[in-house]
Coordinates of C-alpha atoms and ligand atoms in Angstrom, one line a residue:
M1 CA -15.0 -6.1 -24.5
R2 CA -14.9 -7.5 -20.9
H3 CA -13.0 -10.7 -20.0
S4 CA -15.2 -13.4 -18.8
A5 CA -13.1 -16.5 -18.3
S6 CA -14.2 -18.6 -15.4
L7 CA -11.0 -17.9 -13.5
P8 CA -11.7 -17.5 -9.8
H9 CA -10.1 -14.1 -9.3
A10 CA -12.3 -11.0 -8.7
A11 CA -9.5 -8.9 -10.2
I12 CA -9.9 -10.5 -13.6
D13 CA -13.3 -9.0 -14.1
G14 CA -13.2 -5.5 -15.4
L15 CA -10.1 -5.8 -17.6
D16 CA -10.3 -4.1 -21.0
I17 CA -9.4 -6.2 -24.1
R18 CA -8.8 -5.4 -27.8
D19 CA -7.8 -7.8 -30.5
G20 CA -7.3 -10.5 -27.9
Q21 CA -4.8 -8.3 -26.0
L22 CA -5.0 -6.8 -22.5
L23 CA -5.3 -3.0 -22.6
I24 CA -3.4 -1.0 -20.0
G25 CA -4.2 2.7 -20.1
G26 CA -6.0 2.1 -23.4
R27 CA -2.9 0.6 -25.0
K28 CA -2.3 -3.0 -26.0
V29 CA 0.2 -4.8 -23.7
G30 CA 2.1 -6.0 -26.8
D31 CA 2.5 -2.4 -28.0
I32 CA 3.7 -1.2 -24.6
H33 CA 6.2 -4.1 -24.5
A34 CA 7.4 -3.4 -28.0
A35 CA 7.8 0.4 -27.3
A36 CA 9.7 -0.4 -24.0
G37 CA 12.2 -2.5 -26.0
R38 CA 12.7 -5.0 -23.2
S39 CA 10.9 -6.9 -20.5
P40 CA 10.0 -7.4 -17.8
L41 CA 8.2 -4.2 -16.9
Y42 CA 5.9 -2.7 -14.3
V43 CA 3.2 -0.6 -16.0
Y44 CA 1.2 1.8 -13.8
D45 CA -2.0 3.2 -15.1
T46 CA -2.6 6.7 -13.8
A47 CA -6.2 6.8 -15.0
R48 CA -7.0 3.9 -12.7
M49 CA -5.5 5.7 -9.8
T50 CA -7.5 8.8 -10.5
R51 CA -10.7 6.8 -10.8
R52 CA -10.0 4.9 -7.6
V53 CA -9.5 8.1 -5.6
A54 CA -12.7 9.6 -7.1
E55 CA -14.8 6.5 -6.3
L56 CA -13.5 6.5 -2.8
R57 CA -14.0 10.2 -2.2
E58 CA -17.6 9.8 -3.4
A59 CA -18.1 7.2 -0.6
L60 CA -16.2 9.0 2.2
P61 CA -17.3 12.0 4.4
Q62 CA -16.2 15.2 2.8
S63 CA -14.4 16.4 5.9
L64 CA -12.2 13.3 6.0
H65 CA -8.6 13.7 4.8
L66 CA -7.2 11.0 2.6
H67 CA -3.5 10.3 2.7
Y68 CA -1.4 8.2 0.4
A69 CA 1.2 5.9 2.2
I70 CA 4.2 6.2 -0.1
K71 CA 5.8 2.9 0.8
A72 CA 3.2 1.1 -1.2
N73 CA 4.7 2.6 -4.4
P74 CA 7.4 5.2 -4.1
L75 CA 8.0 5.8 -7.8
P76 CA 8.4 9.6 -8.2
A77 CA 6.0 9.8 -11.1
V78 CA 3.3 7.8 -9.2
V79 CA 3.8 9.9 -6.1
K80 CA 3.6 13.1 -8.2
H81 CA 0.3 11.9 -9.7
F82 CA -1.1 11.3 -6.2
A83 CA 0.0 14.7 -5.0
G84 CA -2.8 16.1 -7.1
L85 CA -5.4 13.7 -5.8
V86 CA -5.0 13.2 -2.1
D87 CA -4.8 15.5 1.0
G88 CA -1.4 14.4 2.2
F89 CA 1.4 11.8 2.2
D90 CA 2.6 9.4 4.8
V91 CA 6.3 8.7 4.6
A92 CA 8.3 6.0 6.4
S93 CA 11.9 7.1 5.7
A94 CA 14.0 10.2 4.8
G95 CA 14.1 8.8 1.3
E96 CA 10.4 8.8 1.0
L97 CA 10.3 12.3 2.6
Q98 CA 12.5 13.5 -0.2
V99 CA 10.1 12.0 -2.8
A100 CA 7.1 13.5 -1.1
L101 CA 8.6 17.0 -1.0
A102 CA 9.8 16.7 -4.6
A103 CA 6.3 15.8 -5.7
G104 CA 5.2 19.2 -4.4
M105 CA 3.2 18.2 -1.3
A106 CA 3.2 20.9 1.3
P107 CA 5.2 20.0 4.4
G108 CA 2.2 20.6 6.7
R109 CA 0.5 17.7 4.9
I110 CA 3.3 15.2 5.2
S111 CA 3.6 12.9 8.2
F112 CA 6.5 10.6 9.1
A113 CA 5.8 7.3 10.9
G114 CA 8.0 4.3 11.4
P115 CA 10.1 2.7 14.2
G116 CA 13.8 3.3 14.6
K117 CA 14.1 6.7 13.0
S118 CA 17.7 7.8 13.0
E119 CA 18.8 11.1 14.4
D120 CA 19.6 12.2 10.8
E121 CA 16.1 11.3 9.7
L122 CA 14.5 13.1 12.6
F123 CA 16.7 16.1 11.9
R124 CA 15.6 16.2 8.2
A125 CA 12.0 15.9 9.2
V126 CA 12.3 18.8 11.7
R127 CA 14.1 20.9 9.1
A128 CA 11.4 20.2 6.5
G129 CA 8.6 21.1 9.0
I130 CA 6.5 18.0 8.6
T131 CA 4.5 16.2 11.3
I132 CA 6.5 13.5 13.1
H133 CA 4.7 10.5 14.3
V134 CA 6.7 9.6 17.4
E135 CA 7.1 5.9 17.9
S136 CA 9.0 5.9 21.2
E137 CA 10.1 8.0 24.1
R138 CA 13.6 7.9 22.7
E139 CA 12.4 9.7 19.6
L140 CA 10.5 12.3 21.7
G141 CA 13.7 13.0 23.7
L142 CA 15.8 13.4 20.5
L143 CA 13.2 15.7 19.0
A144 CA 13.2 17.9 22.2
A145 CA 17.0 18.1 22.2
M146 CA 17.0 19.1 18.5
A147 CA 14.3 21.7 19.1
R148 CA 16.3 23.3 21.8
R149 CA 19.4 23.3 19.6
E150 CA 17.6 24.7 16.6
G151 CA 15.2 27.0 18.4
C152 CA 12.1 25.5 16.8
R153 CA 9.0 23.5 17.9
P154 CA 8.5 20.3 15.9
A155 CA 5.0 19.2 15.2
V156 CA 4.5 15.8 16.8
A157 CA 1.7 13.2 17.0
L158 CA 2.0 10.1 19.1
R159 CA 1.8 6.8 17.4
V160 CA -0.2 4.6 19.7
N161 CA 0.1 0.8 19.9
P162 CA -3.5 0.1 20.4
D163 CA -5.0 -2.2 23.0
F164 CA -7.2 -3.9 20.4
Q165 CA -6.6 -5.8 17.2
L166 CA -8.2 -5.4 13.8
K167 CA -10.1 -8.7 13.2
T168 CA -9.3 -10.7 10.1
A169 CA -6.5 -8.3 9.0
G170 CA -4.1 -9.8 6.5
M171 CA -1.3 -8.4 8.5
K172 CA -2.0 -8.0 12.2
M173 CA -0.6 -5.0 14.1
G174 CA -1.7 -3.9 17.5
G175 CA -3.3 -5.7 20.4
G176 CA -0.1 -7.1 21.8
A177 CA 3.6 -6.5 22.0
A178 CA 4.8 -4.5 19.0
P179 CA 7.7 -2.5 17.8
F180 CA 5.2 0.1 16.4
G181 CA 4.1 3.1 18.5
I182 CA 3.9 3.6 22.2
D183 CA 1.7 1.2 24.2
A184 CA -1.7 2.8 24.8
E185 CA -1.4 2.3 28.6
R186 CA 1.9 4.2 28.6
I187 CA 0.5 7.2 26.6
P188 CA -1.0 9.1 29.6
A189 CA 2.4 9.4 31.3
V190 CA 4.0 10.5 28.0
L191 CA 1.3 13.1 27.5
R192 CA 1.8 14.5 31.0
G193 CA 5.5 14.9 30.3
I194 CA 5.1 16.5 26.8
N195 CA 4.0 19.8 28.3
S196 CA 7.6 20.6 29.4
L197 CA 9.1 19.8 26.0
P198 CA 9.6 22.3 23.2
V199 CA 7.3 20.4 20.8
D200 CA 3.8 21.0 19.4
F201 CA 1.4 18.2 20.2
H202 CA -0.8 17.6 17.2
G203 CA -2.6 14.4 18.0
F204 CA -2.6 10.7 17.6
H205 CA -1.9 8.0 15.0
I206 CA -3.5 4.6 15.5
F207 CA -2.9 2.0 12.8
A208 CA -4.5 -1.3 13.5
G209 CA -3.6 -3.4 10.5
S210 CA -3.5 -3.9 6.8
Q211 CA -5.1 -5.7 3.8
N212 CA -8.6 -6.1 5.3
L213 CA -11.5 -7.1 3.0
S214 CA -14.2 -6.9 5.7
A215 CA -15.9 -3.5 5.9
S216 CA -17.5 -4.4 9.2
A217 CA -14.1 -5.3 10.7
I218 CA -12.6 -2.1 9.4
C219 CA -15.5 0.0 10.8
E220 CA -15.1 -1.7 14.1
A221 CA -11.4 -1.0 14.3
Q222 CA -11.9 2.6 13.3
E223 CA -14.6 3.0 16.0
L224 CA -12.2 1.5 18.6
S225 CA -9.4 3.8 17.4
V226 CA -11.7 6.9 17.9
A227 CA -12.8 5.6 21.3
L228 CA -9.1 5.1 22.3
A229 CA -8.2 8.6 21.1
E230 CA -11.1 10.1 23.1
R231 CA -9.9 8.4 26.2
L232 CA -6.3 9.5 25.6
A233 CA -7.2 13.0 24.8
A234 CA -8.2 13.5 28.5
D235 CA -4.5 13.7 29.4
A236 CA -3.4 15.7 26.3
P237 CA -1.7 19.1 26.9
A238 CA -3.6 20.6 24.0
P239 CA -6.7 19.8 21.9
V240 CA -6.2 17.0 19.5
R241 CA -5.8 18.6 16.0
V242 CA -5.0 15.4 14.0
L243 CA -6.4 12.0 14.5
N244 CA -5.0 9.5 12.0
I245 CA -7.0 6.3 12.3
G246 CA -5.0 4.2 9.9
G247 CA -6.5 2.5 6.9
G248 CA -6.3 -1.2 6.3
L249 CA -8.6 -1.3 3.2
G250 CA -7.5 -4.3 1.3
I251 CA -7.8 -5.4 -2.4
P252 CA -8.6 -9.0 -3.6
Y253 CA -5.5 -10.9 -4.5
F254 CA -6.5 -14.5 -4.2
P255 CA -9.2 -16.8 -5.5
G256 CA -12.5 -16.4 -3.7
E257 CA -11.7 -12.9 -2.3
Q258 CA -14.2 -10.2 -3.0
P259 CA -13.5 -6.5 -3.4
L260 CA -14.5 -4.1 -0.5
D261 CA -17.5 -1.9 -1.0
P262 CA -16.2 1.6 -0.2
R263 CA -19.7 2.8 0.6
S264 CA -19.9 0.4 3.6
V265 CA -16.6 1.8 4.9
G266 CA -17.8 5.4 4.1
A267 CA -21.0 4.9 6.1
G268 CA -19.0 3.9 9.2
L269 CA -16.7 6.9 8.8
E270 CA -19.6 9.2 8.4
R271 CA -20.9 8.2 11.8
L272 CA -17.4 8.6 13.3
A273 CA -16.9 12.0 11.8
A274 CA -20.2 13.1 13.3
R275 CA -19.2 11.8 16.7
C276 CA -15.8 13.4 16.6
R277 CA -17.4 16.8 15.9
T278 CA -18.6 16.6 19.5
T279 CA -15.9 14.6 21.3
L280 CA -12.8 15.9 19.5
P281 CA -14.1 19.1 17.9
Q282 CA -10.7 20.4 16.7
A283 CA -9.5 17.1 15.3
Q284 CA -8.9 16.6 11.6
L285 CA -9.8 12.9 10.9
V286 CA -7.3 11.3 8.5
I287 CA -7.1 7.8 6.9
E288 CA -3.9 6.6 5.2
L289 CA -4.0 4.1 2.4
G290 CA -1.4 2.5 0.2
R291 CA -2.4 -0.6 -1.7
Y292 CA -6.1 0.4 -2.0
L293 CA -5.2 3.4 -4.0
V294 CA -2.4 2.0 -6.2
G295 CA -2.5 -1.8 -6.1
E296 CA -5.0 -2.3 -8.9
A297 CA -3.3 0.3 -11.1
G298 CA -0.2 -1.8 -11.5
F299 CA 0.7 -4.6 -13.9
Y300 CA 3.8 -6.7 -13.9
V301 CA 4.6 -7.8 -17.5
C302 CA 7.1 -10.5 -18.4
Q303 CA 7.7 -12.6 -21.5
V304 CA 7.6 -16.4 -21.9
V305 CA 11.1 -17.5 -22.8
D306 CA 10.6 -21.3 -22.8
R307 CA 7.7 -23.8 -22.5
K308 CA 8.7 -27.0 -20.9
V309 CA 6.7 -30.2 -20.1
S310 CA 8.1 -32.1 -17.2
R311 CA 6.5 -35.4 -16.3
G312 CA 3.2 -34.2 -17.6
R313 CA 3.3 -30.7 -16.0
V314 CA 3.5 -27.6 -18.2
F315 CA 6.0 -24.9 -17.2
L316 CA 6.0 -21.5 -18.8
V317 CA 9.5 -20.1 -18.1
T318 CA 9.6 -16.3 -18.2
D319 CA 12.1 -13.6 -17.9
G320 CA 10.4 -12.3 -14.8
G321 CA 10.0 -13.7 -11.3
L322 CA 10.5 -13.5 -7.6
H323 CA 13.4 -11.1 -7.8
H324 CA 11.1 -8.5 -9.3
H325 CA 7.8 -9.4 -7.6
L326 CA 8.3 -11.2 -4.3
A327 CA 4.7 -10.9 -3.3
A328 CA 3.4 -12.7 -6.3
S329 CA 5.8 -15.5 -5.7
G330 CA 4.2 -16.0 -2.3
N331 CA 7.2 -15.0 -0.3
F332 CA 6.3 -11.6 1.1
G333 CA 4.5 -12.6 4.3
Q334 CA 2.0 -15.2 3.0
V335 CA 1.6 -18.2 5.2
I336 CA 0.1 -20.5 2.6
R337 CA 1.1 -19.8 -1.0
K338 CA -1.8 -18.8 -3.3
N339 CA -1.8 -17.6 -6.8
Y340 CA -2.0 -13.9 -7.6
P341 CA -4.3 -13.1 -10.5
V342 CA -2.3 -13.9 -13.7
V343 CA -3.3 -13.7 -17.3
I344 CA -1.7 -14.3 -20.7
G345 CA -1.9 -10.7 -21.9
T346 CA -1.5 -11.6 -25.5
R347 CA -4.1 -14.4 -25.5
M348 CA -7.1 -12.8 -23.7
A349 CA -9.7 -14.1 -26.2
Q350 CA -8.3 -17.6 -26.7
S351 CA -10.5 -20.5 -25.6
E352 CA -7.9 -23.2 -25.7
I353 CA -6.7 -23.5 -22.1
E354 CA -4.5 -25.8 -20.0
V355 CA -3.2 -26.1 -16.5
A356 CA 0.3 -24.5 -16.4
S357 CA 2.8 -23.1 -13.9
V358 CA 4.5 -19.8 -14.6
V359 CA 8.1 -19.7 -13.3
G360 CA 11.1 -17.3 -13.5
P361 CA 14.7 -17.7 -14.4
L362 CA 16.0 -18.1 -10.9
C363 CA 17.6 -21.3 -9.7
T364 CA 15.2 -21.8 -6.8
P365 CA 11.8 -23.6 -6.6
L366 CA 10.5 -20.5 -4.8
D367 CA 10.6 -18.6 -8.1
L368 CA 7.0 -19.3 -9.0
L369 CA 4.5 -16.7 -10.3
A370 CA 1.6 -19.1 -10.9
D371 CA 1.2 -22.6 -9.6
G372 CA -0.9 -25.0 -11.6
M373 CA -3.3 -22.3 -12.9
L374 CA -5.8 -22.6 -15.7
L375 CA -4.4 -20.4 -18.5
P376 CA -4.7 -20.0 -22.2
V377 CA -2.1 -22.3 -24.0
A378 CA 0.9 -20.0 -24.4
A379 CA 4.2 -20.1 -26.2
P380 CA 7.6 -18.3 -26.1
G381 CA 7.1 -14.7 -27.0
D382 CA 3.7 -14.4 -25.2
L383 CA 3.4 -11.9 -22.4
V384 CA 2.4 -13.0 -18.9
V385 CA 0.7 -10.3 -16.8
V386 CA 0.4 -10.3 -13.1
L387 CA -2.5 -8.1 -12.0
Q388 CA -2.9 -6.3 -8.6
S389 CA 0.8 -5.4 -8.8
G390 CA 0.9 -1.6 -8.2
A391 CA 1.7 -1.9 -4.5
Y392 CA 4.6 -3.7 -2.7
G393 CA 6.0 -4.9 -6.1
Y394 CA 9.2 -3.3 -7.4
S395 CA 10.3 -1.7 -4.1
A396 CA 9.4 -4.7 -2.0
S397 CA 11.4 -7.2 -4.0
P398 CA 15.0 -8.6 -3.8
L399 CA 16.1 -6.9 -7.1
G400 CA 19.8 -7.8 -6.6
F401 CA 19.1 -11.6 -6.2
L402 CA 20.9 -13.4 -9.1
S403 CA 22.0 -10.2 -10.7
H404 CA 19.4 -9.9 -13.5
P405 CA 18.7 -6.4 -14.6
P406 CA 15.8 -4.7 -12.7
P407 CA 12.4 -4.4 -14.5
Q408 CA 11.6 -1.1 -16.2
Q409 CA 8.8 1.0 -14.6
I410 CA 6.5 2.8 -17.0
V411 CA 3.6 5.1 -16.2
V412 CA 0.8 5.3 -18.7
Ligands
LIG501 C1 2.2 0.4 5.4 C2 1.4 1.3 6.1 C3 0.2 1.8 5.5 C4 -0.3 1.4 4.2 O1 -0.8 0.1 4.2 P1 -1.7 -0.5 3.0 O2 -2.0 -1.8 3.4 O3 -0.8 -0.4 1.8 O4 -2.8 0.4 2.8 C5 -0.5 2.8 6.2 N1 -0.1 3.2 7.4 C6 1.0 2.8 8.0 C7 1.4 3.3 9.3 C8 1.8 1.8 7.4 O5 2.9 1.3 8.0

C-alpha cells in the first residue's frame, strides 16, 4: 500500500506500509524498534541504496565513474555496502580513509580532499597510496618533502576553487573567496612548478556546491567545470588523467521541493563525456555524491514519551531530538527553519489528524523536530520517524550535548 496523505513532502510518496505501520527494508518499524530494545535509532535500508545507485547508473554515461563521499554517512556497514556498488570513495579525513580501506576499496580508487590536512594525515594518505586532492600550496610542499624522504611519488590532483558558482545550490561553494582548493587563477603557476616536484600529477577536482535540485543548474556547473579544466590543462605537466567534477545532486527535504530527474543530469553528462573524449582524451570523468546516494535510505526513529497541550498547542515530546539529528532540527546550516518530512510510523493509515509539534528532551527551544505539522493524532509509545535521514544525521550531530545516550544505528 502507498501512503497518500496530503502532506506536502515529496519524500512521503513512495513509502511502504503494512497494518498501518511504516515498513523499512520490508520490516514494520514497530518490530525493528522492539528488536532493537531501545530508541532512538537510525535505520539504514541497504536495498534502497542499491536501487538508488542502479537507477542513477541507468541514467549516467557508462564511462563515468561514480564515487561515494563518505562524510555523508561513514558507518562502516554502510560504506562496506557502497564498496560493492560504486567506483570509488572520497574521504575527508584520516578516519574516513581508514573506514574506506577497511571496506575493501582499492587505494587507487580512493581520493582525499579537505582543507587543513595535517602532516600525519598526508603521511597516512601517501603510505596508503591513494590520490590526494591538494587544497593548498602548503600541502603540495609537505607532500614533496615526504616523497623525497620516503622515496615515492604520491598521486596528486589539484582541487580548484572555481571562478564560477553553482546557481541555486543549497550550500554555495566556489565563485569567491573560499578555504577550499586553490584559486583557479593561481593554478597555472602551481602547475608550472609541479614539474620539479617528486609527485605524479593526476588531474583536477572541481566541486561547485551541494544539495542542488535543479538539473539545468547542475548541468551548467558541470559544463563550466569541464571548460575550466580544459583551460587549466594547457599548463599541466602531464595529460589530465582524472577530472572530478563534483556532484551537488540534492534530495527533497522540505515542502514544495521536487526530486531531481537523474535522466536530465545524465543527458548533460553524456554530452560532456563526448566532449572530453576529444578535449581531454586521457581523463577519467568522476562525479562524487553523498546525500543523493544515501539520504533517502536512512530513517531516524524515536518514541513519543509525553503528549502535552500548552495553551492550545500540541507537543509530542520524544526521546530523540537535536542532539541526534541536528539537520532535522533546522540548525545545520538552514537560514529559515523548515520541517523535514516526519511521519508517525505506527499510525500510517489513521485518518484522525491534528496540528502538532514534535520536540525532544533537551532544555532548549531549538530542540524541535517538527513545528506545527499536520500529523496523525499520536500518544506516548508511538514512533515518530524522520525521513531523508541517511546523510548528515548521526555523524553531523552534537551527540554529547546533554549527555543522553547516542542513538543506535541499524542496517537492514
Ligand atoms: C561534502 C562533499 C561532497 C558530498 O556532498 P553531498 O551534498 O552529500 O553530495 C562531495 N564532494 C566534496 C568535495 C564534499 O566536500
